[in-house]
PDB file of C-alpha atoms in Angstrom:
ATOM      1  CA  MET A 786       0.000   0.000   0.000  1.00 47.00           C
ATOM      2  CA  PRO A 787       1.591   3.334  -1.017  1.00 47.00           C
ATOM      3  CA  THR A 788       2.329   5.806   1.739  1.00 53.00           C
ATOM      4  CA  SER A 789       1.153   9.391   1.556  1.00 54.00           C
ATOM      5  CA  THR A 790       3.792  12.093   1.176  1.00 62.00           C
ATOM      6  CA  THR A 791       1.346  14.862   2.042  1.00 65.00           C
ATOM      7  CA  PRO A 792       2.732  16.913   4.955  1.00 62.00           C
ATOM      8  CA  ARG A 793       0.690  16.712   8.134  1.00 68.00           C
ATOM      9  CA  THR A 794       0.479  19.094  11.050  1.00 70.00           C
ATOM     10  CA  PHE A 795       1.492  18.034  14.547  1.00 74.00           C
ATOM     11  CA  ALA A 796       1.685  19.555  18.005  1.00 85.00           C
ATOM     12  CA  PRO A 797       5.279  20.465  18.895  1.00 90.00           C
ATOM     13  CA  LYS A 798       6.736  19.792  22.331  1.00 92.00           C
ATOM     14  CA  VAL A 799       6.028  22.633  24.761  1.00 96.00           C
ATOM     15  CA  TYR A 800       8.682  23.160  27.437  1.00 97.00           C
ATOM     16  CA  PRO A 801       7.532  24.514  30.811  1.00 98.00           C
ATOM     17  CA  GLU A 802       9.407  27.243  32.613  1.00 98.00           C
ATOM     18  CA  GLN A 803      10.982  25.637  35.687  1.00 97.00           C
ATOM     19  CA  PRO A 804      10.493  27.273  39.101  1.00 97.00           C
ATOM     20  CA  PHE A 805      13.651  28.131  41.052  1.00 97.00           C
ATOM     21  CA  LEU A 806      13.258  29.470  44.582  1.00 95.00           C
ATOM     22  CA  LEU A 807      16.663  30.989  45.225  1.00 97.00           C
ATOM     23  CA  HIS A 808      16.916  33.489  48.067  1.00 97.00           C
ATOM     24  CA  GLY A 809      19.644  34.580  50.443  1.00 97.00           C
ATOM     25  CA  LEU A 810      22.654  33.554  48.400  1.00 98.00           C
ATOM     26  CA  GLU A 811      25.997  34.878  49.618  1.00 98.00           C
ATOM     27  CA  GLY A 812      27.366  37.536  47.264  1.00 98.00           C
ATOM     28  CA  ILE A 813      24.625  37.073  44.644  1.00 98.00           C
ATOM     29  CA  SER A 814      21.637  39.259  45.422  1.00 98.00           C
ATOM     30  CA  ASP A 815      17.979  38.281  45.159  1.00 98.00           C
ATOM     31  CA  ALA A 816      17.552  41.123  42.643  1.00 98.00           C
ATOM     32  CA  GLN A 817      20.323  39.680  40.475  1.00 98.00           C
ATOM     33  CA  ILE A 818      18.752  36.215  40.582  1.00 98.00           C
ATOM     34  CA  GLN A 819      15.308  37.579  39.733  1.00 98.00           C
ATOM     35  CA  GLU A 820      16.653  39.493  36.753  1.00 98.00           C
ATOM     36  CA  HIS A 821      18.518  36.397  35.616  1.00 98.00           C
ATOM     37  CA  LEU A 822      15.391  34.242  35.952  1.00 98.00           C
ATOM     38  CA  THR A 823      13.514  36.695  33.737  1.00 98.00           C
ATOM     39  CA  LEU A 824      16.177  36.226  31.085  1.00 98.00           C
ATOM     40  CA  TYR A 825      15.868  32.426  31.454  1.00 98.00           C
ATOM     41  CA  ALA A 826      12.109  32.696  30.931  1.00 98.00           C
ATOM     42  CA  GLY A 827      12.843  34.396  27.620  1.00 98.00           C
ATOM     43  CA  TYR A 828      14.829  31.372  26.450  1.00 98.00           C
ATOM     44  CA  VAL A 829      11.950  29.039  27.307  1.00 98.00           C
ATOM     45  CA  LYS A 830       9.550  31.276  25.399  1.00 98.00           C
ATOM     46  CA  GLN A 831      11.831  31.380  22.363  1.00 98.00           C
ATOM     47  CA  VAL A 832      12.298  27.590  22.326  1.00 98.00           C
ATOM     48  CA  ASN A 833       8.549  27.055  22.316  1.00 98.00           C
ATOM     49  CA  LEU A 834       8.017  29.725  19.668  1.00 97.00           C
ATOM     50  CA  LEU A 835      10.705  28.264  17.391  1.00 97.00           C
ATOM     51  CA  ASN A 836       9.308  24.748  17.752  1.00 95.00           C
ATOM     52  CA  GLU A 837       5.839  26.037  16.898  1.00 95.00           C
ATOM     53  CA  GLU A 838       7.095  27.891  13.818  1.00 93.00           C
ATOM     54  CA  LEU A 839       9.164  24.909  12.640  1.00 93.00           C
ATOM     55  CA  ALA A 840       6.182  22.579  13.047  1.00 92.00           C
ATOM     56  CA  ALA A 841       4.035  24.967  10.999  1.00 90.00           C
ATOM     57  CA  LEU A 842       6.635  25.093   8.223  1.00 89.00           C
ATOM     58  CA  MET A 843       6.906  21.305   8.169  1.00 87.00           C
ATOM     59  CA  GLY A 844       3.127  21.059   8.028  1.00 84.00           C
ATOM     60  CA  ARG A 845       3.190  23.240   4.919  1.00 83.00           C
ATOM     61  CA  GLY A 846       5.900  21.095   3.355  1.00 78.00           C
ATOM     62  CA  GLN A 847       8.586  23.756   3.724  1.00 75.00           C
ATOM     63  CA  SER A 848      11.155  21.677   5.653  1.00 71.00           C
ATOM     64  CA  ALA A 849      13.767  21.694   2.917  1.00 65.00           C
ATOM     65  CA  VAL A 850      17.071  23.332   2.054  1.00 63.00           C
ATOM     66  CA  LYS A 851      15.202  25.509  -0.406  1.00 75.00           C
ATOM     67  CA  SER A 852      13.386  27.126   2.524  1.00 83.00           C
ATOM     68  CA  PRO A 853      15.797  29.712   4.010  1.00 87.00           C
ATOM     69  CA  GLU A 854      13.347  30.419   6.832  1.00 90.00           C
ATOM     70  CA  PHE A 855      13.254  26.765   7.914  1.00 87.00           C
ATOM     71  CA  MET A 856      17.036  26.448   7.831  1.00 88.00           C
ATOM     72  CA  ASP A 857      17.599  29.672   9.763  1.00 91.00           C
ATOM     73  CA  LEU A 858      15.081  28.730  12.478  1.00 93.00           C
ATOM     74  CA  SER A 859      16.575  25.235  12.768  1.00 91.00           C
ATOM     75  CA  ARG A 860      20.051  26.645  13.334  1.00 91.00           C
ATOM     76  CA  HIS A 861      18.821  29.200  15.844  1.00 93.00           C
ATOM     77  CA  LEU A 862      16.952  26.559  17.867  1.00 95.00           C
ATOM     78  CA  GLY A 863      20.255  25.147  19.176  1.00 94.00           C
ATOM     79  CA  PHE A 864      21.234  28.515  20.638  1.00 95.00           C
ATOM     80  CA  GLU A 865      17.900  29.052  22.403  1.00 97.00           C
ATOM     81  CA  TYR A 866      17.532  25.429  23.554  1.00 96.00           C
ATOM     82  CA  ASN A 867      20.988  25.227  25.094  1.00 96.00           C
ATOM     83  CA  GLY A 868      20.435  28.656  26.638  1.00 97.00           C
ATOM     84  CA  MET A 869      17.339  27.243  28.336  1.00 98.00           C
ATOM     85  CA  ARG A 870      18.987  24.031  29.525  1.00 97.00           C
ATOM     86  CA  LEU A 871      22.260  25.599  30.700  1.00 98.00           C
ATOM     87  CA  HIS A 872      20.335  28.110  32.805  1.00 98.00           C
ATOM     88  CA  GLU A 873      18.295  25.293  34.357  1.00 98.00           C
ATOM     89  CA  HIS A 874      21.503  23.493  35.340  1.00 98.00           C
ATOM     90  CA  TYR A 875      22.975  26.759  36.640  1.00 98.00           C
ATOM     91  CA  PHE A 876      20.068  27.662  38.908  1.00 98.00           C
ATOM     92  CA  SER A 877      19.626  24.107  40.178  1.00 98.00           C
ATOM     93  CA  ASN A 878      23.287  23.841  41.242  1.00 98.00           C
ATOM     94  CA  LEU A 879      22.983  26.868  43.549  1.00 98.00           C
ATOM     95  CA  CYS A 880      21.671  27.026  47.112  1.00 98.00           C
ATOM     96  CA  ALA A 881      21.887  29.197  50.210  1.00 98.00           C
ATOM     97  CA  GLY A 882      24.040  28.025  53.114  1.00 97.00           C
ATOM     98  CA  ALA A 883      26.265  25.907  50.886  1.00 97.00           C
ATOM     99  CA  GLU A 884      29.320  23.981  52.020  1.00 97.00           C
ATOM    100  CA  PRO A 885      32.695  25.289  50.741  1.00 96.00           C
ATOM    101  CA  LYS A 886      33.611  21.980  49.035  1.00 97.00           C
ATOM    102  CA  PRO A 887      32.058  18.638  48.169  1.00 97.00           C
ATOM    103  CA  SER A 888      32.052  16.332  51.192  1.00 96.00           C
ATOM    104  CA  SER A 889      35.163  14.268  51.639  1.00 95.00           C
ATOM    105  CA  GLY A 890      34.609  10.701  50.484  1.00 93.00           C
ATOM    106  CA  SER A 891      31.599  11.603  48.319  1.00 97.00           C
ATOM    107  CA  GLY A 892      31.405  10.236  44.784  1.00 97.00           C
ATOM    108  CA  LEU A 893      32.013  13.729  43.421  1.00 98.00           C
ATOM    109  CA  ALA A 894      35.099  14.386  45.566  1.00 98.00           C
ATOM    110  CA  THR A 895      36.528  11.000  44.595  1.00 98.00           C
ATOM    111  CA  ALA A 896      35.878  11.553  40.881  1.00 98.00           C
ATOM    112  CA  LEU A 897      37.403  15.038  40.992  1.00 98.00           C
ATOM    113  CA  ALA A 898      40.521  13.747  42.724  1.00 98.00           C
ATOM    114  CA  GLU A 899      40.877  10.950  40.173  1.00 98.00           C
ATOM    115  CA  SER A 900      40.430  13.302  37.215  1.00 98.00           C
ATOM    116  CA  PHE A 901      42.309  16.387  38.445  1.00 98.00           C
ATOM    117  CA  GLY A 902      44.649  15.179  41.198  1.00 98.00           C
ATOM    118  CA  SER A 903      42.636  16.797  44.000  1.00 98.00           C
ATOM    119  CA  VAL A 904      39.469  18.802  44.586  1.00 98.00           C
ATOM    120  CA  ASP A 905      41.560  21.936  45.130  1.00 98.00           C
ATOM    121  CA  GLN A 906      43.384  21.474  41.816  1.00 98.00           C
ATOM    122  CA  TRP A 907      40.056  21.063  40.037  1.00 98.00           C
ATOM    123  CA  MET A 908      38.672  24.214  41.681  1.00 98.00           C
ATOM    124  CA  ALA A 909      41.712  26.232  40.597  1.00 98.00           C
ATOM    125  CA  ALA A 910      41.418  24.938  37.031  1.00 98.00           C
ATOM    126  CA  PHE A 911      37.649  25.557  36.836  1.00 98.00           C
ATOM    127  CA  GLN A 912      38.007  29.114  38.107  1.00 98.00           C
ATOM    128  CA  ALA A 913      40.860  29.748  35.668  1.00 98.00           C
ATOM    129  CA  VAL A 914      38.626  28.678  32.767  1.00 98.00           C
ATOM    130  CA  GLY A 915      35.969  31.035  34.128  1.00 97.00           C
ATOM    131  CA  ALA A 916      38.432  33.923  33.907  1.00 96.00           C
ATOM    132  CA  THR A 917      38.776  33.388  30.139  1.00 93.00           C
ATOM    133  CA  ARG A 918      38.270  36.639  28.237  1.00 92.00           C
ATOM    134  CA  GLY A 919      34.933  36.800  26.475  1.00 92.00           C
ATOM    135  CA  VAL A 920      31.420  35.781  27.425  1.00 92.00           C
ATOM    136  CA  GLY A 921      30.191  32.242  27.829  1.00 96.00           C
ATOM    137  CA  TRP A 922      29.844  29.386  30.292  1.00 97.00           C
ATOM    138  CA  VAL A 923      32.129  27.052  32.201  1.00 98.00           C
ATOM    139  CA  ALA A 924      30.937  23.497  32.803  1.00 98.00           C
ATOM    140  CA  LEU A 925      32.289  20.429  34.508  1.00 98.00           C
ATOM    141  CA  PHE A 926      31.332  17.459  32.340  1.00 98.00           C
ATOM    142  CA  GLN A 927      31.482  13.704  32.745  1.00 98.00           C
ATOM    143  CA  ASP A 928      32.491  11.576  29.769  1.00 97.00           C
ATOM    144  CA  PRO A 929      29.878   8.768  29.558  1.00 94.00           C
ATOM    145  CA  VAL A 930      32.427   6.418  27.973  1.00 95.00           C
ATOM    146  CA  THR A 931      35.336   6.802  30.418  1.00 96.00           C
ATOM    147  CA  SER A 932      33.502   8.434  33.398  1.00 96.00           C
ATOM    148  CA  TRP A 933      36.383  10.977  33.399  1.00 97.00           C
ATOM    149  CA  LEU A 934      35.567  14.566  34.431  1.00 98.00           C
ATOM    150  CA  THR A 935      36.701  17.542  32.341  1.00 98.00           C
ATOM    151  CA  ASN A 936      36.194  21.318  32.361  1.00 98.00           C
ATOM    152  CA  HIS A 937      34.973  23.065  29.215  1.00 97.00           C
ATOM    153  CA  TRP A 938      34.436  26.641  28.037  1.00 97.00           C
ATOM    154  CA  ILE A 939      31.169  27.097  26.159  1.00 97.00           C
ATOM    155  CA  THR A 940      30.606  30.049  23.843  1.00 93.00           C
ATOM    156  CA  LEU A 941      27.103  31.153  22.748  1.00 88.00           C
ATOM    157  CA  HIS A 942      25.399  28.237  24.563  1.00 89.00           C
ATOM    158  CA  HIS A 943      25.857  25.706  21.756  1.00 86.00           C
ATOM    159  CA  ASP A 944      29.485  26.203  20.748  1.00 88.00           C
ATOM    160  CA  GLY A 945      31.887  24.042  22.758  1.00 87.00           C
ATOM    161  CA  VAL A 946      29.512  21.472  24.278  1.00 91.00           C
ATOM    162  CA  PRO A 947      31.151  18.019  24.008  1.00 92.00           C
ATOM    163  CA  VAL A 948      28.766  15.559  22.327  1.00 93.00           C
ATOM    164  CA  GLY A 949      27.132  13.129  24.747  1.00 94.00           C
ATOM    165  CA  PHE A 950      28.931  14.453  27.835  1.00 97.00           C
ATOM    166  CA  LYS A 951      26.871  14.990  30.984  1.00 97.00           C
ATOM    167  CA  PRO A 952      26.962  18.441  32.652  1.00 98.00           C
ATOM    168  CA  LEU A 953      27.643  18.193  36.384  1.00 98.00           C
ATOM    169  CA  LEU A 954      28.333  21.819  37.366  1.00 98.00           C
ATOM    170  CA  VAL A 955      27.431  24.825  35.222  1.00 98.00           C
ATOM    171  CA  MET A 956      28.601  28.405  35.818  1.00 98.00           C
ATOM    172  CA  ASP A 957      27.257  31.310  33.781  1.00 98.00           C
ATOM    173  CA  VAL A 958      29.938  33.925  33.120  1.00 98.00           C
ATOM    174  CA  TRP A 959      27.964  36.110  30.744  1.00 97.00           C
ATOM    175  CA  GLU A 960      27.899  39.597  32.228  1.00 96.00           C
ATOM    176  CA  HIS A 961      24.136  39.437  32.735  1.00 96.00           C
ATOM    177  CA  ALA A 962      24.816  36.884  35.494  1.00 98.00           C
ATOM    178  CA  PHE A 963      26.570  39.402  37.756  1.00 98.00           C
ATOM    179  CA  VAL A 964      26.490  43.044  36.577  1.00 97.00           C
ATOM    180  CA  ARG A 965      23.752  44.043  39.030  1.00 97.00           C
ATOM    181  CA  ASP A 966      26.082  43.061  41.896  1.00 98.00           C
ATOM    182  CA  TYR A 967      29.544  43.584  40.398  1.00 98.00           C
ATOM    183  CA  LYS A 968      31.271  45.732  37.819  1.00 97.00           C
ATOM    184  CA  ALA A 969      31.958  44.217  34.412  1.00 93.00           C
ATOM    185  CA  THR A 970      35.634  44.124  35.425  1.00 95.00           C
ATOM    186  CA  GLU A 971      34.890  42.206  38.640  1.00 97.00           C
ATOM    187  CA  ARG A 972      34.097  38.787  37.212  1.00 97.00           C
ATOM    188  CA  GLY A 973      36.607  37.268  39.616  1.00 97.00           C
ATOM    189  CA  LYS A 974      34.553  38.445  42.609  1.00 98.00           C
ATOM    190  CA  TYR A 975      31.428  36.920  41.069  1.00 98.00           C
ATOM    191  CA  ILE A 976      33.205  33.581  40.515  1.00 98.00           C
ATOM    192  CA  GLU A 977      34.252  33.574  44.165  1.00 98.00           C
ATOM    193  CA  ALA A 978      30.630  34.255  45.150  1.00 98.00           C
ATOM    194  CA  PHE A 979      29.405  31.497  42.850  1.00 98.00           C
ATOM    195  CA  PHE A 980      31.667  29.004  44.627  1.00 98.00           C
ATOM    196  CA  ARG A 981      30.237  30.052  47.996  1.00 98.00           C
ATOM    197  CA  ASN A 982      26.787  28.985  46.810  1.00 98.00           C
ATOM    198  CA  ILE A 983      27.303  25.654  45.017  1.00 98.00           C
ATOM    199  CA  ASP A 984      24.873  22.911  45.977  1.00 98.00           C
ATOM    200  CA  TRP A 985      27.441  20.110  46.041  1.00 98.00           C
ATOM    201  CA  LYS A 986      24.801  17.472  46.785  1.00 97.00           C
ATOM    202  CA  ALA A 987      22.955  18.440  43.597  1.00 98.00           C
ATOM    203  CA  VAL A 988      26.200  18.180  41.615  1.00 98.00           C
ATOM    204  CA  ASP A 989      26.959  14.813  43.205  1.00 98.00           C
ATOM    205  CA  ARG A 990      23.506  13.518  42.225  1.00 97.00           C
ATOM    206  CA  ARG A 991      24.247  14.313  38.577  1.00 97.00           C
ATOM    207  CA  LEU A 992      27.344  12.119  38.670  1.00 95.00           C
ATOM    208  CA  GLU A 993      26.966   8.717  37.016  1.00 79.00           C
TER     209      GLU A 993
END
């Protein structure tokens, strides 16, 4: 029986905006977090809008190279989607009253020592990556093949993400993450504040 090649409409996936109740962080104000959450909400909105527009184009049979609009929206989706997901990891690895380091003997502390020599050496390396000139993200990833942990600089959300690796700790170093509390030239102070608010248990739970 021949199959129909007539395009059909479908309902695209709708992503909900995740709630993050972050108050009383040390060195990162509630006002800064609220402003940052508003920016995150914009990424969620854009992801849903792009998926809706792409579904409509496909339903009209315009999902082809000859459709510049379809190709442009498809490329842009990666930027918005990773912007959404990276922010969700960022907010969910923060908490008030955090411990200064992962607990000794935890799976995370053990994995960091195996991959970087010690927790302190990893922290120094991660913070050094965060001081890289330019805007972007720093993430601690786990390689699903070797279970090894590595630090990576991510530019523009989707440029620099290692394929298949699992994000364990995500730090936003775009200026919008700290300029309400610190000068643009004071990224180092923000990074120090970020490390005073890491939810190490949440990071440990992400570890395979």
